[in-house]
């Protein structure tokens, strides 16, 4: 009975999200980046810090928050327990007490084809980036984390970025979707310092690269439209995903709209 419930749940989940399996690759280098960013660009008190992992393999890489990795593992465990403890075929899943990451995006690259995974409410979307950094290499140097680095500047997502890369490691990789320099990016930040990535350490280690399996494949334009609609109409979309729709007054609705608009520091 439990096996049938499990298979039914997977079929239902896969039908709704679209099960997009990607073959498992392995990294040979793992980089850890200390990341500081604002959730709300108008409020300096919303500054957050997370450790991000960049896994680099042969023609493949994955950039993801360590906290999100922990969250995903706990959610998988909770889901497994919910399936095993189903009552009369009913599965109740509650992720409410699992700590969340403040950095949702993941970036998966394989054979120079890039997918960005991002989330709106409980739905995960995957799209190809519309931005591509055009780098200008400068004749400036400094030492960061014991690496001899060179400076580059560029524009990405309507922001000017400063990058310091090392050609001591001739891998054209870096955090998020910042790639294409003649060496690994050691530090990168935008001109207002709303995002700041700094390499903490690098290790040669073989680990499986496991991108998200379940997502809605879309374009950035459609994803951005959905994100904007949810931001402008949070009550409507919240009620769509809840079993019991909530009744809100005008003040509560305005508060929800204001809170939704506070998450405005988009990298794209």
XYZ file of C-alpha atoms in Angstrom:
268
model
C 0.000 0.000 0.000
C 2.765 2.442 0.956
C 4.630 1.605 -2.241
C 1.527 2.441 -4.275
C 1.099 5.710 -2.373
C 4.726 6.590 -3.016
C 4.461 5.862 -6.748
C 1.219 7.800 -6.994
C 2.724 10.809 -5.238
C 5.796 10.794 -7.508
C 3.642 10.549 -10.622
C 1.429 13.386 -9.432
C 4.373 15.551 -8.431
C 6.223 14.837 -11.657
C 3.132 15.601 -13.767
C 2.567 18.931 -12.055
C 6.134 20.221 -12.133
C 7.504 18.258 -15.047
C 10.213 15.811 -14.122
C 13.309 17.086 -15.889
C 16.037 14.599 -15.076
C 19.611 15.667 -15.674
C 22.370 13.065 -15.679
C 24.631 13.040 -12.641
C 28.105 14.505 -13.098
C 30.945 14.937 -10.623
C 33.082 17.880 -9.591
C 36.843 17.839 -9.219
C 37.020 21.265 -7.518
C 34.739 22.753 -4.865
C 34.838 26.479 -4.080
C 33.240 28.131 -1.060
C 32.156 31.768 -1.390
C 31.177 34.022 1.494
C 28.208 35.966 0.172
C 26.780 39.183 1.607
C 23.642 40.687 0.071
C 20.571 42.806 0.754
C 17.056 41.437 0.441
C 15.691 44.986 0.190
C 17.907 47.566 -1.515
C 16.143 50.391 0.375
C 16.847 48.926 3.827
C 20.379 48.209 5.027
C 19.018 46.182 7.968
C 17.981 43.431 5.540
C 21.599 42.424 4.942
C 22.094 38.643 4.879
C 25.108 36.357 4.766
C 25.347 32.854 3.383
C 28.024 30.441 2.292
C 27.683 29.362 -1.315
C 29.252 26.364 -2.995
C 30.512 26.310 -6.566
C 31.133 22.767 -7.800
C 33.280 22.551 -10.903
C 33.558 19.469 -13.083
C 34.490 18.740 -16.681
C 32.368 21.181 -18.722
C 29.830 21.334 -15.870
C 29.287 23.424 -12.736
C 26.663 24.108 -10.090
C 26.365 27.166 -7.831
C 24.101 26.785 -4.807
C 23.601 28.041 -1.247
C 24.849 25.696 1.484
C 21.768 26.528 3.550
C 19.539 25.671 0.592
C 21.333 22.343 0.301
C 20.546 21.677 3.986
C 16.946 22.847 3.513
C 16.451 20.637 0.455
C 17.834 17.615 2.336
C 15.527 18.212 5.316
C 12.530 18.668 3.026
C 13.363 15.427 1.238
C 13.581 13.647 4.597
C 10.288 15.208 5.740
C 8.613 14.193 2.488
C 9.893 10.629 2.837
C 8.557 10.432 6.404
C 5.194 11.848 5.300
C 4.906 9.209 2.576
C 5.868 6.386 4.950
C 3.366 7.613 7.549
C 0.488 8.247 5.174
C -2.948 7.509 6.661
C -5.549 5.974 4.347
C -3.628 7.177 1.327
C -3.464 10.783 2.545
C -0.056 12.449 2.619
C 0.396 15.539 4.763
C 3.589 17.493 4.113
C 4.650 20.361 6.368
C 7.879 22.215 5.663
C 6.985 25.132 7.935
C 9.582 24.432 10.642
C 12.481 23.784 8.274
C 14.939 26.722 8.152
C 14.981 28.494 4.805
C 17.746 29.950 2.700
C 17.645 33.619 1.748
C 19.447 32.869 -1.509
C 17.094 30.783 -3.641
C 18.811 30.828 -7.012
C 20.890 27.976 -8.347
C 22.951 28.150 -11.521
C 23.709 24.992 -13.482
C 26.049 25.036 -16.449
C 26.843 22.164 -18.779
C 28.659 22.371 -22.100
C 28.252 26.172 -22.001
C 24.468 25.901 -21.691
C 23.253 27.625 -18.539
C 20.071 27.149 -16.537
C 19.067 29.398 -13.668
C 16.664 27.929 -11.118
C 14.556 30.347 -9.100
C 11.458 30.113 -6.951
C 8.134 31.937 -6.760
C 6.041 30.810 -3.790
C 6.374 27.003 -3.739
C 7.095 26.637 -7.459
C 10.582 26.240 -8.913
C 11.249 27.600 -12.403
C 14.187 27.055 -14.724
C 15.159 29.428 -17.511
C 18.113 30.421 -19.621
C 19.637 33.747 -18.563
C 18.967 36.786 -20.720
C 22.073 38.565 -19.421
C 25.638 37.777 -20.401
C 28.557 39.629 -18.926
C 30.761 41.494 -21.390
C 34.074 41.830 -19.598
C 36.661 44.578 -19.856
C 40.060 43.483 -18.542
C 42.064 46.101 -16.640
C 45.748 46.338 -15.768
C 45.206 46.388 -12.000
C 46.375 43.727 -9.583
C 46.086 42.801 -5.915
C 46.393 39.762 -3.663
C 43.140 38.273 -2.304
C 43.107 35.125 -0.148
C 46.728 34.442 -1.168
C 45.853 34.537 -4.872
C 47.422 37.024 -7.287
C 44.386 38.632 -8.879
C 43.648 40.864 -11.846
C 40.727 43.264 -12.214
C 37.858 43.159 -14.688
C 34.654 45.177 -14.958
C 31.364 44.542 -16.707
C 27.605 45.088 -16.744
C 25.124 42.407 -15.750
C 21.462 42.880 -14.858
C 21.702 46.679 -15.306
C 24.471 46.835 -12.699
C 28.146 47.555 -12.976
C 30.312 44.821 -11.479
C 33.918 44.667 -10.390
C 35.620 41.275 -10.479
C 39.006 40.095 -9.307
C 40.134 36.852 -10.924
C 43.266 34.741 -10.751
C 44.905 33.225 -13.800
C 46.772 30.943 -11.417
C 43.610 28.823 -11.721
C 42.761 28.834 -15.415
C 39.084 27.984 -15.045
C 36.575 30.446 -16.515
C 34.189 30.076 -13.573
C 32.836 32.134 -10.704
C 29.813 32.605 -8.457
C 26.290 32.790 -9.867
C 26.423 33.348 -13.651
C 29.670 35.303 -13.612
C 31.851 33.352 -16.011
C 34.087 33.856 -19.004
C 37.197 35.426 -17.488
C 40.649 33.900 -18.125
C 40.721 32.554 -14.581
C 38.635 31.750 -11.525
C 36.814 34.704 -9.923
C 38.084 35.245 -6.385
C 35.960 38.298 -5.558
C 33.101 40.095 -7.300
C 30.707 42.849 -6.219
C 28.386 45.385 -7.808
C 29.152 49.103 -7.598
C 26.621 49.663 -4.776
C 27.792 46.546 -2.927
C 24.279 45.088 -2.851
C 25.937 41.732 -3.616
C 29.461 40.760 -2.612
C 31.014 37.336 -3.240
C 34.434 36.419 -1.819
C 36.224 33.106 -2.219
C 36.887 31.531 1.178
C 38.730 28.447 0.045
C 39.113 25.955 -2.764
C 39.514 22.208 -2.482
C 40.191 19.479 -4.982
C 37.495 16.987 -4.144
C 35.203 14.729 -6.140
C 31.515 15.192 -5.290
C 28.317 14.493 -7.235
C 26.775 17.507 -8.972
C 23.043 17.274 -8.357
C 20.931 20.058 -9.861
C 17.223 20.372 -9.168
C 15.205 17.514 -10.669
C 11.695 18.961 -10.515
C 10.974 22.325 -12.076
C 8.810 24.228 -14.500
C 10.798 24.930 -17.653
C 10.100 28.440 -18.914
C 11.661 31.606 -20.285
C 13.016 34.433 -18.175
C 10.310 36.735 -19.518
C 7.520 34.430 -18.338
C 9.237 33.818 -15.010
C 9.667 37.540 -14.435
C 6.009 38.139 -15.297
C 4.936 35.535 -12.717
C 7.263 37.017 -10.091
C 5.871 40.483 -10.742
C 2.256 39.261 -10.592
C 2.848 37.541 -7.244
C 4.545 40.659 -5.878
C 1.591 42.846 -6.949
C -1.142 40.386 -5.908
C 0.263 38.362 -2.981
C -3.134 37.602 -1.410
C -4.522 36.084 -4.585
C -1.542 33.792 -5.133
C -1.229 32.859 -1.468
C -4.840 31.692 -1.450
C -4.201 29.633 -4.572
C -1.642 27.461 -2.780
C -3.430 27.185 0.575
C -5.986 24.542 1.426
C -8.034 27.095 3.345
C -8.105 30.555 1.733
C -7.640 33.390 4.208
C -9.811 36.471 4.551
C -7.848 39.718 4.717
C -8.871 43.307 5.246
C -7.492 46.257 3.304
C -4.704 47.003 5.804
C -3.512 43.392 5.850
C -3.526 43.293 2.062
C -1.423 46.470 1.879
C 0.998 45.054 4.457
C 1.380 41.864 2.415
C 2.017 43.874 -0.752
C 4.590 46.002 1.027
C 6.387 42.940 2.427
C 6.354 41.245 -0.986
C 7.990 44.281 -2.573
C 10.771 44.277 0.018
C 12.383 41.305 -1.720
C 13.610 43.363 -4.630
C 17.339 42.733 -4.974
C 17.244 40.564 -8.084
C 20.525 39.457 -9.607
C 18.922 39.111 -13.034
